[in-house]
C-alpha cells in the first residue's frame, strides 16, 4: 500500500480513493478527486492553477529547497527488511516531520512580515487623511481654550499675589 | 458422397408450417393489388401467377426433401443396414414415396386450375378458382402430416449418427454388455463414452480415433450383444450386428475374465462361437479384460479358447490387409555411420535423478498442498516464511507501511541516522541564530492608538457608504435645509465627533428661533388664541379619538401593528410593489447545484 500524490494538486491519495489515468505512452496520472481530474482533462497547467501546490512552489509561496525535504524521496531500489532499521526510520521520520513543519511555518511567516509593515503604513495614512470622519477638527479646542484661560487666570492671580 | 452429407439435409417442416410458409410467401412475393375494372386478361394473369407460384414453391421444397434424403440403395450397405435397423427400410421408403406422390398431385392440381382460369370471366370467378386451387394443394399437403413428421425425426437422428467411414482402418469392439468395451475406447482414444455399472449403457455405435504408426485408426464401440438367435435381437443389438457384418475391420472380442459383467466365461464362449460366422475374413483378437481383478493365471484350464490373451493396457498390434499394402511402400531412411564412435542420447542428470526417485518412491519434501490438507480450515498461505532476511527471526514481522500520511518506504535509507544527526545540528544552529524567536509586536501606545483610529475610520466609512446606498435616488430630492433636524440627533452626532455638547440650551438651535424672529418683526404680537389654533389644540390626536380606555388603546395599537406586519415583512412599498431585489442570488445559483433546483442553502 502506498499513498500516492495527486498529479494536479499534489494532495495525498489514499488507497481506494481517486482515479488513475494511463496515457498511451504508459505514463500514469493519479488524481485525488474529480476536480483535479476535470482540470487535467481541460488541459490546465497545474503550475498556473493558483490553488495547487505546484503553483505555490513554483512561485515561491512555499518552502522548496531544504535539507529536511530531502528525506522523503521515492526510492526505486528496495532495501531488505531489517527490524532495527525500520524502527529507527520510524523514529527519525517523526523528528524530521516536526523539523520540516517548523521550517515551513517559519518560511511563510517571514513572507507575510512584509504585509504587516504595509498594513502599518496604510493605517497611518488612513488616519492622516480621514480623521475628520470620527473627530471634528476643533474637537478638543473648546476644552483647551478653557484650560488655557483657567491657567492664565491662575497665573494672573499668582502674579498678583 | 451421400455418406457424409447426413448433416446437410434440409429441415423438414411440419405440414402446418409448410403450408403457412408457402402461402405467406405467395402473398408476399406476388402482386397483391387488383381491381374489378382491370382488363380480364390482366385479372386472369394475376391469379394464374399466384397458382403457379404456390405450385412452384411446393414442388421445389418437396423435391429438395426427396433428393436430400439418402436413397438406401445408393449408399454403403453398412449405412443402409444401419438405417434399416434404426428406421425401418419399408417405412422410410413409404414416407418418401408419399412425398413424391404429393408432389405430383400438386403439380396436377395447378395445371388443371390454370387451364380453368382461361375461362374465368370476372374477378370474382378467377378469385374463386385461385382459392380452390390453393386450397386443394394445401389439403394434399395436410394429408402428408405423418410422413413429414417421420422424416423430420429421421433427419434429426441421422445428423447425430457418428461418422464411421466404412473404408478406413477400423477396430471393432464387441462382446457381452458390461465387459469393458467403452472403458477401453475411452482409454485408447479421446472419445468420452459413458461408462456405468449397469448393462446396456452404450445404446448405439460410438467412434473414437487413435494414432498408431503414424496412421489414423477408427475404433468403433458397439452396444453389447446377448446370446440369442438373430430374429430375436432388438434394435440396439442389431446395430452391433450390422457393424460386425458390414465393416471391414479387425474385430476385438472382449471377454470379462473376472465375470463381473454377470456372465460366466462359458456363456461368453458360447456367444463367441455363435457370432463366429460374422468374423469371416477379418483378423480377430480375443481380449481378456479386467485382469487386474482376477489374474489370468487363476483361470482354470477349461478355458482353452483364451490362448491368445492380452492385458488391456498393452498396445494392440493390429494388422489389417491395408496396413500391409502401405508398409510395402514405406521405407525408413537411416544415416550411415561415419565412424565407430558411440553417440548415445544425452539424458540430463536431473532427469535421471527424478526417474530414480519416481521408481524408488522416496519421500518427497513436504509441499504446501500437504500442509493445506493437514491444517484444513486453519490453513493460511504464508509467503513470508520463504523470505531471505539477515535475521531470520524477523520473518514473521508485520511491516509498517504508512505513518501519518507518509510512506515509510520513502524514508528508508541505511544512512538515515547520520543524515538525521546533520539535520538536527543544522536546526540547533538556526535556533541559536535566533531564527525561531517569535518577535514581540513591540508597538508603542501611539501605534496602537493609530490602529484603533484607523479601524474606526474604516468602519465609519463603510456605514456611510451603506446609508448612502439606501437613499432613494429615484424620487425628487429635497434640499438638506428643508428637513427638520432633530436636536437630539444633532447633539448625538456632534458628541460622537468629539465636541462637547452638554448644556447647549441657549445655543442658537435649541431656542424656539421662530418665535424669536417673530418677536423682532412684529411690534404687537397677537395672542395665540385664534379659533383654528384652539380647535387644533383641543382636537384629540387621531390615535386617541374614539378610544375609550387604555386597554382598548393597547388593543387598537396591536391591531394596527398586526395589519401592517405583512407589508412590513415583505419589505414592499405598497401593494403594487413587485420588485424583487435579487432575482438570482449567487449562493443559490453557483457551483454544481446551480441549475435552479436549490431553494435554500
PDB file of N, CA and C in Angstrom, chain B residues 355-364:
ATOM      1  N   UNK B 355      13.873 -39.731 -12.280  1.00  0.00           N
ATOM      2  CA  UNK B 355      13.364 -41.062 -12.664  1.00  0.00           C
ATOM      3  C   UNK B 355      13.608 -42.053 -11.533  1.00  0.00           C
ATOM      4  N   UNK B 356      14.825 -41.964 -10.970  1.00  0.00           N
ATOM      5  CA  UNK B 356      15.158 -42.860  -9.876  1.00  0.00           C
ATOM      6  C   UNK B 356      14.235 -42.617  -8.690  1.00  0.00           C
ATOM      7  N   UNK B 357      13.991 -41.336  -8.400  1.00  0.00           N
ATOM      8  CA  UNK B 357      13.129 -41.003  -7.259  1.00  0.00           C
ATOM      9  C   UNK B 357      11.729 -41.557  -7.470  1.00  0.00           C
ATOM     10  N   UNK B 358      11.266 -41.448  -8.730  1.00  0.00           N
ATOM     11  CA  UNK B 358       9.932 -41.970  -9.004  1.00  0.00           C
ATOM     12  C   UNK B 358       9.871 -43.456  -8.761  1.00  0.00           C
ATOM     13  N   UNK B 359      10.926 -44.109  -9.192  1.00  0.00           N
ATOM     14  CA  UNK B 359      10.894 -45.564  -9.087  1.00  0.00           C
ATOM     15  C   UNK B 359      11.017 -46.029  -7.647  1.00  0.00           C
ATOM     16  N   UNK B 360      11.962 -45.397  -6.924  1.00  0.00           N
ATOM     17  CA  UNK B 360      12.179 -45.869  -5.558  1.00  0.00           C
ATOM     18  C   UNK B 360      11.106 -45.357  -4.614  1.00  0.00           C
ATOM     19  N   UNK B 361      10.269 -44.454  -5.097  1.00  0.00           N
ATOM     20  CA  UNK B 361       9.191 -43.929  -4.252  1.00  0.00           C
ATOM     21  C   UNK B 361       9.732 -43.289  -2.980  1.00  0.00           C
ATOM     22  N   UNK B 362      10.788 -42.475  -3.141  1.00  0.00           N
ATOM     23  CA  UNK B 362      11.397 -41.829  -1.974  1.00  0.00           C
ATOM     24  C   UNK B 362      10.466 -40.760  -1.417  1.00  0.00           C
ATOM     25  N   UNK B 363      10.558 -40.481  -0.109  1.00  0.00           N
ATOM     26  CA  UNK B 363       9.666 -39.471   0.469  1.00  0.00           C
ATOM     27  C   UNK B 363      10.007 -38.082  -0.073  1.00  0.00           C
ATOM     28  N   UNK B 364       8.999 -37.422  -0.638  1.00  0.00           N
ATOM     29  CA  UNK B 364       9.231 -36.091  -1.189  1.00  0.00           C
ATOM     30  C   UNK B 364       9.211 -35.072  -0.058  1.00  0.00           C
TER      31      UNK B 364
END
